[in-house]
Tab-separated table of C-alpha atoms in Angstrom:
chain	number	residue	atom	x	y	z
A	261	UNK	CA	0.000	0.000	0.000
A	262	UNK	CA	1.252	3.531	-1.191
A	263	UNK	CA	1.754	6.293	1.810
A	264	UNK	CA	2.841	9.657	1.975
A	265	UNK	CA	3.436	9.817	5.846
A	266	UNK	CA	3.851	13.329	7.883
A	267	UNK	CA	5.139	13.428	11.324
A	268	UNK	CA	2.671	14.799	13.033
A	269	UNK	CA	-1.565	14.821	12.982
A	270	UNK	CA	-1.566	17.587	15.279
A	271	UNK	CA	0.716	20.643	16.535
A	272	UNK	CA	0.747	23.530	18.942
A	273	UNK	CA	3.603	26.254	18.640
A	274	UNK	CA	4.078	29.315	20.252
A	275	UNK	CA	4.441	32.658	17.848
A	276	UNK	CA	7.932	33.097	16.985
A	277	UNK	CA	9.196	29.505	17.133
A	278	UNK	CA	10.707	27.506	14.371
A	279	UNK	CA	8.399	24.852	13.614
A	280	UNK	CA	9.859	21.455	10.981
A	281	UNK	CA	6.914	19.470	8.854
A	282	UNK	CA	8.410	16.114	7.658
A	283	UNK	CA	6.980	14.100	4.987
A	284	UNK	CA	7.983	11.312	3.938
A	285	UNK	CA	7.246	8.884	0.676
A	286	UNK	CA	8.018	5.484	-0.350
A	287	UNK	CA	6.959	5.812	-3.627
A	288	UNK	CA	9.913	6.956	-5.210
A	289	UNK	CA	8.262	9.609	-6.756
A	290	UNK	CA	10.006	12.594	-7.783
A	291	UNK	CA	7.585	15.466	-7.567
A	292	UNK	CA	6.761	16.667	-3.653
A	293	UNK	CA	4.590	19.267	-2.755
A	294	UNK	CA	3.445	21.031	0.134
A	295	UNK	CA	-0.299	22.803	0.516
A	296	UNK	CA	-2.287	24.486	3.249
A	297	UNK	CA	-5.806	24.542	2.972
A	298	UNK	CA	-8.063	26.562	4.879
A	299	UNK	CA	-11.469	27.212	4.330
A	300	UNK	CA	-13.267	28.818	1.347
A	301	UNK	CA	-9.150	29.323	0.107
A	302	UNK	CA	-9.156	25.498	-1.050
A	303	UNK	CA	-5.648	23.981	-1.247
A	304	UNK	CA	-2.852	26.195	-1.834
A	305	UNK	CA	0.862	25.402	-2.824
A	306	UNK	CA	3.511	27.053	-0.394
A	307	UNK	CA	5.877	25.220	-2.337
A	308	UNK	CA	6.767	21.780	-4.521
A	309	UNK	CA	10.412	19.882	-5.289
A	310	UNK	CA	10.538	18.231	-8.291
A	311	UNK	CA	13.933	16.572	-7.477
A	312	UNK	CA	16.293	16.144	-4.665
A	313	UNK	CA	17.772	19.804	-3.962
A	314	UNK	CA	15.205	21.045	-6.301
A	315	UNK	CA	12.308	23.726	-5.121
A	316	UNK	CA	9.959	25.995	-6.698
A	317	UNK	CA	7.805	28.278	-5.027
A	318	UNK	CA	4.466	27.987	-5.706
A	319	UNK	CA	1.334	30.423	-4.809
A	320	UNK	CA	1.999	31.344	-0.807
A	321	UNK	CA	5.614	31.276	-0.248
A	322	UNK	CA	6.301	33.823	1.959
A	323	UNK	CA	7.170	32.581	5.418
A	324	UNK	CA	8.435	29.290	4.752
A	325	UNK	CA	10.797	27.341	3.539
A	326	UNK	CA	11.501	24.012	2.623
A	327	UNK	CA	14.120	20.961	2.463
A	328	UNK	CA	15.076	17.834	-0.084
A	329	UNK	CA	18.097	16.055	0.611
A	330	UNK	CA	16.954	12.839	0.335
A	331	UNK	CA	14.153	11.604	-2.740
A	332	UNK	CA	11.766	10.650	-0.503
A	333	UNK	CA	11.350	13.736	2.201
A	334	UNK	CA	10.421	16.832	1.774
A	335	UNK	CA	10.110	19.272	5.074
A	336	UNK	CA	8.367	22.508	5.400
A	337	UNK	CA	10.358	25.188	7.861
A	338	UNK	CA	8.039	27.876	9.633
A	339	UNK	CA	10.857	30.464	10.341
A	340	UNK	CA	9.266	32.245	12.445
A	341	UNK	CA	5.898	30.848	13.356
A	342	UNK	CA	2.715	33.699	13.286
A	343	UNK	CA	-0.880	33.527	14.328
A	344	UNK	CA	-1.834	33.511	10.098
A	345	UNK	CA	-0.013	30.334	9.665
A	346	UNK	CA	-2.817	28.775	11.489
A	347	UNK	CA	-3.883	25.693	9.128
A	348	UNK	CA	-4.101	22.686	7.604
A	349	UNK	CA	-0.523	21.699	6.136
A	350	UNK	CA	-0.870	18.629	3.461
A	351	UNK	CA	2.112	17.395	1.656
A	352	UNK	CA	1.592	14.750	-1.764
A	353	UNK	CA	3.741	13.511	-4.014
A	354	UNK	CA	3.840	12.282	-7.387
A	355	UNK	CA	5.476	11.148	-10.568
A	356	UNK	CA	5.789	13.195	-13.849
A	357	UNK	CA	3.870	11.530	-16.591
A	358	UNK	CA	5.474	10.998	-20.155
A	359	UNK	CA	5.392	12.986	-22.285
A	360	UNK	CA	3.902	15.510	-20.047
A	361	UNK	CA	1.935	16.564	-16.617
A	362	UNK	CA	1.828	14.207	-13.813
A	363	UNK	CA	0.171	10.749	-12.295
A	364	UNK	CA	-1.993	11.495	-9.638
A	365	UNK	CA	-1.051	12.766	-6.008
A	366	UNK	CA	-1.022	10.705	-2.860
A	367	UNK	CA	-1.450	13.222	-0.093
A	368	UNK	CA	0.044	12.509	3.660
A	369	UNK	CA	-2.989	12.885	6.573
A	370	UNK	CA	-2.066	16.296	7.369
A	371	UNK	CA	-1.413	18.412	9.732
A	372	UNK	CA	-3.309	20.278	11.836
A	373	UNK	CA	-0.976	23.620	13.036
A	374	UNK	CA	-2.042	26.130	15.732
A	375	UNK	CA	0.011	28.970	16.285
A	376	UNK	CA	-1.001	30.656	19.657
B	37	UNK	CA	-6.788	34.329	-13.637
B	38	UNK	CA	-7.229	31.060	-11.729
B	39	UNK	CA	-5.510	27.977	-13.102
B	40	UNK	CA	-8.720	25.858	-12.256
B	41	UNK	CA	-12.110	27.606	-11.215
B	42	UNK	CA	-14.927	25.717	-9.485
B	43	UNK	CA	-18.276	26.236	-8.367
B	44	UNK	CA	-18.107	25.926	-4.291
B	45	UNK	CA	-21.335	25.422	-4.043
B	46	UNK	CA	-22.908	23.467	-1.689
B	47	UNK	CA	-24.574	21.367	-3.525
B	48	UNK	CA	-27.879	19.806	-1.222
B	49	UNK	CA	-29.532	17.146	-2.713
B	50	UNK	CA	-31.516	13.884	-2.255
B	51	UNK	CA	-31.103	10.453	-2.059
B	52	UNK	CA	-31.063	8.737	-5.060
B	53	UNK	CA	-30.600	12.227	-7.425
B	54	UNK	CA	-27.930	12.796	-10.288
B	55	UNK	CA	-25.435	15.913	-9.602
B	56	UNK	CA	-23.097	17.198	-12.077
B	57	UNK	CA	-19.963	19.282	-11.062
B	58	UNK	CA	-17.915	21.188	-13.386
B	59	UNK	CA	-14.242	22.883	-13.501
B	60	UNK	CA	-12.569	24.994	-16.256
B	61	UNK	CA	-9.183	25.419	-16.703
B	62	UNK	CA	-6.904	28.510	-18.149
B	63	UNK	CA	-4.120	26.364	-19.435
B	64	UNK	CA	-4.813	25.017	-22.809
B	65	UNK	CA	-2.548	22.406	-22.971
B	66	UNK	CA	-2.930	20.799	-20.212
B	67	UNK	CA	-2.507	16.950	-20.246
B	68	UNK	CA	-3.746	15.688	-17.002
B	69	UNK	CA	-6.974	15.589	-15.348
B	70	UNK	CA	-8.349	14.225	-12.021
B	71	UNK	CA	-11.007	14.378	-9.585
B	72	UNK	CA	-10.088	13.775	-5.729
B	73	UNK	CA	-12.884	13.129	-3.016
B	74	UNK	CA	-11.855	14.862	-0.053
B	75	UNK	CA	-14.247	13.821	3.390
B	76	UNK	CA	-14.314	16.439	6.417
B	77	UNK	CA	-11.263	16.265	8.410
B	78	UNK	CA	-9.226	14.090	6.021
B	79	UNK	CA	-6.763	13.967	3.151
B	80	UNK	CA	-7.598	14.252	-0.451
B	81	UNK	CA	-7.865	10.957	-2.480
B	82	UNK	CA	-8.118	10.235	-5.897
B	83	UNK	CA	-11.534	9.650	-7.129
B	84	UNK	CA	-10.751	8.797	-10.537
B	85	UNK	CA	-8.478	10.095	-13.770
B	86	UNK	CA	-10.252	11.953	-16.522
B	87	UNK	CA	-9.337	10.455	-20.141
B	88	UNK	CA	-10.057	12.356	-23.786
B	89	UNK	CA	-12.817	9.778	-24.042
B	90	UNK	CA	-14.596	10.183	-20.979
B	91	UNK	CA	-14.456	7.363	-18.967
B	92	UNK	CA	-16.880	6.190	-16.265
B	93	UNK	CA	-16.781	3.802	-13.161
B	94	UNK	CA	-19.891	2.365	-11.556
B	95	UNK	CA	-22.093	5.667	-10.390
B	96	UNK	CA	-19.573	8.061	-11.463
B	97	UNK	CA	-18.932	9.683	-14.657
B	98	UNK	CA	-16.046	11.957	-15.641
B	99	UNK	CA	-16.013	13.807	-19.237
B	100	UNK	CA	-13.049	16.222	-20.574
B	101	UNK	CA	-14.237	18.803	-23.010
B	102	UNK	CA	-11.184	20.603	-24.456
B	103	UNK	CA	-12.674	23.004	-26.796
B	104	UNK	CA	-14.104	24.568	-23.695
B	105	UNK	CA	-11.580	23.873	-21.729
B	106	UNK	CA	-13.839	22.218	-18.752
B	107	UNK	CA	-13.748	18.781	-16.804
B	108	UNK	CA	-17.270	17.401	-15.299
B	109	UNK	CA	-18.162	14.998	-12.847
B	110	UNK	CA	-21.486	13.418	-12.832
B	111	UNK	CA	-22.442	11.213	-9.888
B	112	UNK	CA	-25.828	9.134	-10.399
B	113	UNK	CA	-28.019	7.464	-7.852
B	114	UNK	CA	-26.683	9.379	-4.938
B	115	UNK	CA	-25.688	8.126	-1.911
B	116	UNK	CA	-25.700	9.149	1.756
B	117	UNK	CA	-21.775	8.385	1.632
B	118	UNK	CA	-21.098	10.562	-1.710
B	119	UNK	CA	-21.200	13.516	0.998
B	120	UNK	CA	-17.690	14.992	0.717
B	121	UNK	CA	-16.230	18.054	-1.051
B	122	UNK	CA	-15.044	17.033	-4.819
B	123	UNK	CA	-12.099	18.535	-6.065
B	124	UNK	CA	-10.641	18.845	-9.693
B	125	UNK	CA	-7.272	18.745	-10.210
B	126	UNK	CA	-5.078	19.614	-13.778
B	127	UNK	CA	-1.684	19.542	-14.707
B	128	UNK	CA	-0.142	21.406	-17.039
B	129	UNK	CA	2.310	20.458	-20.182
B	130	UNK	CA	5.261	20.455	-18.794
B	131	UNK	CA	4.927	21.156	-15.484
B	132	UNK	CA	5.359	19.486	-12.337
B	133	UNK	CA	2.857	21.195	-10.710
B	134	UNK	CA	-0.750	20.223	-10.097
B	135	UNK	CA	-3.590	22.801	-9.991
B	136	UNK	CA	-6.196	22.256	-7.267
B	137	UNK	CA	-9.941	24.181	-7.585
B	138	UNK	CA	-11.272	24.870	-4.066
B	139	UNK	CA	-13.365	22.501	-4.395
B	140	UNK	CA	-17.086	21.624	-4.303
B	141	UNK	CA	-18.890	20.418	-1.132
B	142	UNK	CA	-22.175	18.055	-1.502
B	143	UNK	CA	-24.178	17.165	0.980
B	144	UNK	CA	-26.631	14.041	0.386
B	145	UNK	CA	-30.263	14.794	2.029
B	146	UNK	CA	-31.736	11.738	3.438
């Protein structure tokens, strides 16, 4: 059975910390992503990694950042943790598709973040 | 402009009913289409793939119209358990990314 795992279900941080998402894949698919999703926004990218090393930032950048050193984890870095960054954090991978676009995504559980 | 647009709805309807859901996309040469099922408090899953042909499995139909530049779900018969927010999903030539709408929620009236 496929799986997209992330570390943790649920988290509380305190405003101004430095808070680490881990996801991890065993998929060996290339493509990672990472989304929040709040409500009436949908899901929003905050950034995807279509390679080890490799980032792009996608829609809602600003605030994060993120890590690929290994194929099949990606991490998302809350620098500095506000009270905005409240949300639902999802992370998915999945494979680029010859000649072109992908396979589906296989999302992790989530992650429910409260910053207080 | 959006990447994918989608009606939010919510959609209320009974037992047994048909409901269609559409999605339009900017990108005109996009190459892959899905629809993911996502259920309150959970992850998105895949639903099914949407093929140039339309394809269909059991209740559920999915149709691609390029010309227009639209995807459609149709879900017949419905079911107490079809209650979940539907989500269309493209991706574009070339690109790695995937393009989520926001999603449309439908909630199955006894």
């Amino acid at each position: 059975d496929v799986k997209v795992t992330q570390s943790s279900r649920y988290l509380v941080k305190r405003t101004g910390e430095k808070v680490f998402l881990e996801c991890v894949q065993d998929m060996d698919h290339e493509n990672m992503f990472w989304y929040r999703q709040d409500p009436g926004l949908g899901l929003r990218l905050i950034y995807f990694s279509y390679d080890v090393k490799m980032k792009e930032k996608g829609d809602i950048p600003e605030g994060y950042s993120v890590s690929r050193e290994k194929k099949e984890r990606f991490s998302l870095i809350l620098e500095s943790a506000s009270t905005n960054q409240t949300s639902m954090y999802l992370c998915a991978s999945s494979s680029p598709r010859a000649p072109s676009g992908n396979t589906e995504a296989f999302f992790g559980q989530g992650t429910r973040l409260t910053v207080v | 402009r959006k990447e994918v647009e989608q009606d939010p709805g919510p959609f209320n309807v009974p037992e047994g009913a048909t409901v269609a859901f559409n999605c339009t996309y900017s990108n005109s040469a996009s190459q892959s289409f899905f629809w993911y099922r996502q259920d309150c408090r959970k992850e998105p899953k895949l639903l099914m793939s949407v093929y140039s042909s339309g394809n269909e499995d059991g209740r559920f139909t999915a149709q691609l119209n390029r010309a227009s530049q639209y995807i459609s779900l149709l879900i017949r018969d419905s079911k107490l358990s079809d209650s979940a927010t539907y989500l269309c999903v493209v991706s574009p030539t070339g690109a790695n990314n995937l393009f989520f709408g926001t999603g449309t929620r439908l909630t199955v009236i006894p």
